Coordinates of C-alpha atoms in Angstrom, one line a residue:
X1 CA -0.1 8.2 2.3
X2 CA 1.4 11.3 2.4
X3 CA 1.7 12.7 -1.3
X4 CA 5.5 11.9 -0.9
X5 CA 5.8 8.4 -0.5
X6 CA 6.0 5.2 -3.3
X7 CA 1.8 5.3 -4.1
X8 CA 0.5 8.6 -4.8
X9 CA 3.8 9.3 -6.7
X10 CA 3.2 5.7 -8.3
X11 CA -0.5 6.4 -9.2
X12 CA 0.5 10.7 -10.1
X13 CA 3.0 9.7 -12.4
X14 CA 0.6 7.0 -14.3
X15 CA -2.9 8.8 -14.2
X16 CA -0.9 12.2 -15.3
X17 CA 2.3 12.4 -17.0
X18 CA 2.2 8.2 -18.5
X19 CA 5.5 7.8 -16.3
X20 CA 7.0 5.5 -14.0
X21 CA 8.7 7.5 -10.9
X22 CA 12.1 6.6 -9.6
X23 CA 12.4 3.3 -8.5
X24 CA 13.6 0.9 -6.3
X25 CA 14.8 -2.7 -6.4
X26 CA 11.7 -4.7 -7.8
X27 CA 12.4 -7.3 -5.3
X28 CA 12.0 -5.1 -1.7
X29 CA 9.3 -5.5 -0.3
X30 CA 6.0 -4.1 1.6
X31 CA 2.3 -5.1 3.6
X32 CA 0.5 -2.8 1.6
X33 CA -2.8 -2.1 3.5
X34 CA -5.8 0.5 2.6
X35 CA -7.3 2.8 4.1
X36 CA -10.7 1.4 4.6
X37 CA -9.2 -1.7 6.1
X38 CA -6.8 0.6 8.9
X39 CA -10.0 2.2 9.3
X40 CA -11.7 -0.6 10.6
X41 CA -8.5 -2.1 13.0
X42 CA -8.7 0.8 14.6
X43 CA -12.6 1.1 14.9
X44 CA -12.5 -2.6 15.8
X45 CA -9.9 -1.8 18.7
X46 CA -12.2 1.0 19.7
X47 CA -14.9 -1.0 20.6
X48 CA -12.9 -3.8 22.3
X49 CA -13.9 -4.2 25.9
X50 CA -10.9 -5.5 27.7
X51 CA -7.7 -3.9 25.8
X52 CA -5.6 -1.9 28.3
X53 CA -2.8 -0.8 26.8
X54 CA -2.7 -3.4 24.1
X55 CA -0.5 -3.4 21.2
X56 CA -1.5 -4.6 17.7
X57 CA -0.2 -5.1 14.0
X58 CA -1.6 -3.1 11.4
X59 CA -1.2 -4.4 7.8
X60 CA -2.3 -7.9 5.7
X61 CA -0.2 -10.0 7.2
X62 CA 0.4 -10.5 3.0
X63 CA 3.7 -8.9 1.2
X64 CA 4.3 -7.0 -2.4
X65 CA 6.6 -6.6 -3.9
X66 CA 7.1 -3.4 -5.5
X67 CA 7.5 -4.7 -9.1
X68 CA 4.0 -6.2 -7.6
X69 CA 2.7 -3.6 -6.8
X70 CA 4.0 -1.2 -9.9
X71 CA 2.5 -4.2 -12.4
X72 CA -0.5 -3.9 -10.6
X73 CA -0.8 0.0 -10.8
X74 CA 0.6 -0.1 -14.5
X75 CA -2.4 -2.6 -15.3
X76 CA -5.3 -0.7 -13.9
X77 CA -3.7 3.3 -15.4
X78 CA -3.6 1.5 -18.6
X79 CA 0.1 3.0 -19.0
X80 CA 2.4 1.9 -21.1
X81 CA 5.1 3.9 -19.2
X82 CA 7.9 1.5 -18.8
X83 CA 10.2 0.8 -15.2
X84 CA 13.6 1.9 -15.1
X85 CA 14.5 -0.2 -11.7
X86 CA 17.0 1.0 -9.0
X87 CA 16.4 4.9 -10.3
X88 CA 16.2 5.4 -6.6
X89 CA 18.9 4.9 -4.3
X90 CA 17.8 1.1 -1.9
X91 CA 16.8 2.8 1.6
X92 CA 18.0 1.6 4.5
X93 CA 14.4 0.1 5.3
X94 CA 14.3 -1.0 2.0
X95 CA 13.9 -4.7 2.6
X96 CA 13.0 -8.1 0.4
X97 CA 10.8 -9.4 3.6
X98 CA 8.4 -7.0 4.8
X99 CA 5.0 -8.3 6.9
X100 CA 3.0 -7.7 9.3
X101 CA 2.2 -10.8 11.9
X102 CA -1.3 -10.8 12.3
X103 CA -2.4 -13.6 14.2
X104 CA -3.0 -11.9 17.1
X105 CA -4.9 -9.1 15.8
X106 CA -7.3 -12.2 14.4
X107 CA -7.1 -14.4 17.4
X108 CA -8.2 -11.5 19.9
X109 CA -10.6 -9.5 17.8
X110 CA -11.4 -11.5 15.3
X111 CA -10.1 -8.7 12.5
X112 CA -9.1 -10.1 8.8
X113 CA -8.6 -7.3 6.1
X114 CA -11.2 -7.0 3.2
X115 CA -9.1 -6.1 0.3
X116 CA -6.6 -7.2 -1.4
X117 CA -3.7 -5.4 -3.0
X118 CA -5.4 -5.4 -6.3
X119 CA -8.9 -4.4 -5.2
X120 CA -7.1 -1.1 -2.6
X121 CA -4.8 0.0 -6.0
X122 CA -7.7 0.2 -8.0
X123 CA -10.0 2.3 -5.4
X124 CA -7.0 4.6 -4.9
X125 CA -6.3 5.0 -8.6
X126 CA -10.6 5.6 -9.1
X127 CA -10.3 8.4 -6.4
X128 CA -7.4 10.0 -7.9
X129 CA -8.9 9.8 -11.2
X130 CA -12.1 10.9 -10.2
X131 CA -11.1 13.9 -8.5
X132 CA -8.2 14.7 -11.2
X133 CA -5.7 14.4 -8.0
X134 CA -2.4 15.3 -9.6
X135 CA -1.8 16.8 -6.4
X136 CA -3.0 15.7 -3.4

């Protein structure tokens, strides 16, 4: 994600400032896909013959609430920061249901994500920590 988006801001705030950023409502949901899985799906599409103009969803097929994401990130980082829910204005796209339908991708390509939310966050947080990535 671009550095001003949710995951980078959350990780930087927890790791380097020991505080939570402004947050939307905790029940706001997203289908979070780890970058290695996104690249893997793109490569699967590129390497599959007979695909001409087909459209494929990119996601995990599982949604996670902002609350779940924050709780996992707090645990991984060991931060004792307090989340203050609703301190960021809810956006028009801030939905409680946001989940990719991966049925066609699974059938057509046999593709499944390798990383769940916790594993993807763990790797991302480790990367930020390893490079001291307060400013990406």
